[in-house]
XYZ file of C-alpha atoms in Angstrom:
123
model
C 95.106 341.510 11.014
C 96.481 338.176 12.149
C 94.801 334.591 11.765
C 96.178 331.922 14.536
C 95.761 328.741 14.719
C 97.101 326.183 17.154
C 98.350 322.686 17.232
C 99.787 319.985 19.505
C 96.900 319.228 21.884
C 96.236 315.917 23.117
C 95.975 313.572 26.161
C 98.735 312.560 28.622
C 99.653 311.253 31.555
C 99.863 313.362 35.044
C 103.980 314.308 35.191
C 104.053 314.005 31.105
C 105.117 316.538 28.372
C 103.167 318.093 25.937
C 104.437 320.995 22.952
C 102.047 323.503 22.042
C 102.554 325.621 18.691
C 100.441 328.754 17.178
C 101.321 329.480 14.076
C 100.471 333.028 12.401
C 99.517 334.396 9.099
C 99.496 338.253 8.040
C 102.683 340.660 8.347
C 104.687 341.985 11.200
C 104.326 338.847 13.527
C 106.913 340.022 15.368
C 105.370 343.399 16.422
C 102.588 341.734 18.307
C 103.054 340.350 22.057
C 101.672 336.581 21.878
C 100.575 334.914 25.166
C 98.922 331.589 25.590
C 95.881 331.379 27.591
C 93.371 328.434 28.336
C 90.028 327.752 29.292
C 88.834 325.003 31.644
C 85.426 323.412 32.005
C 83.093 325.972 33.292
C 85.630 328.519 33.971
C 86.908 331.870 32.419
C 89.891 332.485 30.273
C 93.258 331.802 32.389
C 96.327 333.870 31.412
C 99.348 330.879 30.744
C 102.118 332.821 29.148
C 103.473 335.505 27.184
C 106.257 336.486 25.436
C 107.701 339.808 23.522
C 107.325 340.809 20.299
C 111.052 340.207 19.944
C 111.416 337.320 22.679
C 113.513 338.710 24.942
C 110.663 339.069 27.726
C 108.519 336.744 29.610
C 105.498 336.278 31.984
C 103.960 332.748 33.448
C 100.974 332.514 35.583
C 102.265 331.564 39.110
C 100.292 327.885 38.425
C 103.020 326.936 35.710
C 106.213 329.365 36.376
C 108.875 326.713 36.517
C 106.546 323.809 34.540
C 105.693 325.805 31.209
C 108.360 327.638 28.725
C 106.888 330.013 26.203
C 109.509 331.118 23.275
C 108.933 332.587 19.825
C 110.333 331.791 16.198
C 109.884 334.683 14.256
C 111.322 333.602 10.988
C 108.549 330.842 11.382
C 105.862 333.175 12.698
C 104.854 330.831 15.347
C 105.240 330.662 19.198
C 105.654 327.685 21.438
C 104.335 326.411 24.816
C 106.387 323.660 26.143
C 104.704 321.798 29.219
C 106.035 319.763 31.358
C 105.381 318.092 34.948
C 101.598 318.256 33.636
C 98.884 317.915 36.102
C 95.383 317.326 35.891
C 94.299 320.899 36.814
C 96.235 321.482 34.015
C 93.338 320.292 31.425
C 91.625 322.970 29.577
C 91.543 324.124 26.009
C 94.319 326.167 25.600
C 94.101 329.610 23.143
C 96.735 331.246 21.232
C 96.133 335.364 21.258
C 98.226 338.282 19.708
C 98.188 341.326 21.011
C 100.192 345.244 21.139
C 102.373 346.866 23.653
C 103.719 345.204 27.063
C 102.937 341.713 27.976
C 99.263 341.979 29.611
C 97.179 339.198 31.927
C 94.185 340.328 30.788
C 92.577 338.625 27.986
C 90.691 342.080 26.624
C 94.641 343.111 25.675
C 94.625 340.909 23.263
C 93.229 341.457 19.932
C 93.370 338.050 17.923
C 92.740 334.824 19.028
C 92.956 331.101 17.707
C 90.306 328.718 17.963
C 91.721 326.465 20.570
C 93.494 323.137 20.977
C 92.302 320.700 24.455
C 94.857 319.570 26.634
C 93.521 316.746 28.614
C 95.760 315.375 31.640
C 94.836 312.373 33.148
C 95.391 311.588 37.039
């Protein structure tokens, strides 16, 4: 069992930055593949990111490969989401989840979630 919770959210500009962090509480954080994922106004779940158990593998939606960096602190049991060049499509509520195995785009991989933090871009 792992509880996540996420932080950083906020407004900003279109072309602005914004750091996301999930932190996690229960054991073995670094067994479990994290991935960000987010959730826009009267849309499904969007896979963002993920990143290994042990950080040494990646995968970004094709929407923010090159934009968004996912990494991992282990020691700190929390993971990251660094955006930049932020655009308005960009503006959803964005979800921590933790799951097993390979990195998966599927939400149903993932076991645990957080309760959300919004991102809001304006254009």
């Amino acid at each position: 069992q792992v509880q996540l919770v996420e932080s950083g959210g906020g407004l900003v500009q279109a072309g602005g930055s914004l750091s996301l962090s999930c932190a996690a509480s229960g054991r073995s954080f670094s067994n479990y593949v994290m991935a960000w994922f987010r959730q826009a106004p009267g849309k499904g779940h969007q896979f963002v990111a993920a990143i290994s158990g042990d950080g040494s593998r990646t995968g970004y939606a094709d929407s923010v490969k090159g934009r968004f960096t996912i990494s991992r602190d282990n020691a700190k049991n929390t993971v990251y989401l660094q955006m930049n060049s932020l655009k308005s499509e960009d503006t959803a509520v964005y979800y921590c989840a933790a799951g097993w195995g390979e990195i998966q785009i599927t939400r149903h991989e993932y076991s645990f979630w957080g309760q959300g933090t919004q991102v809001s871009v304006s254009s």
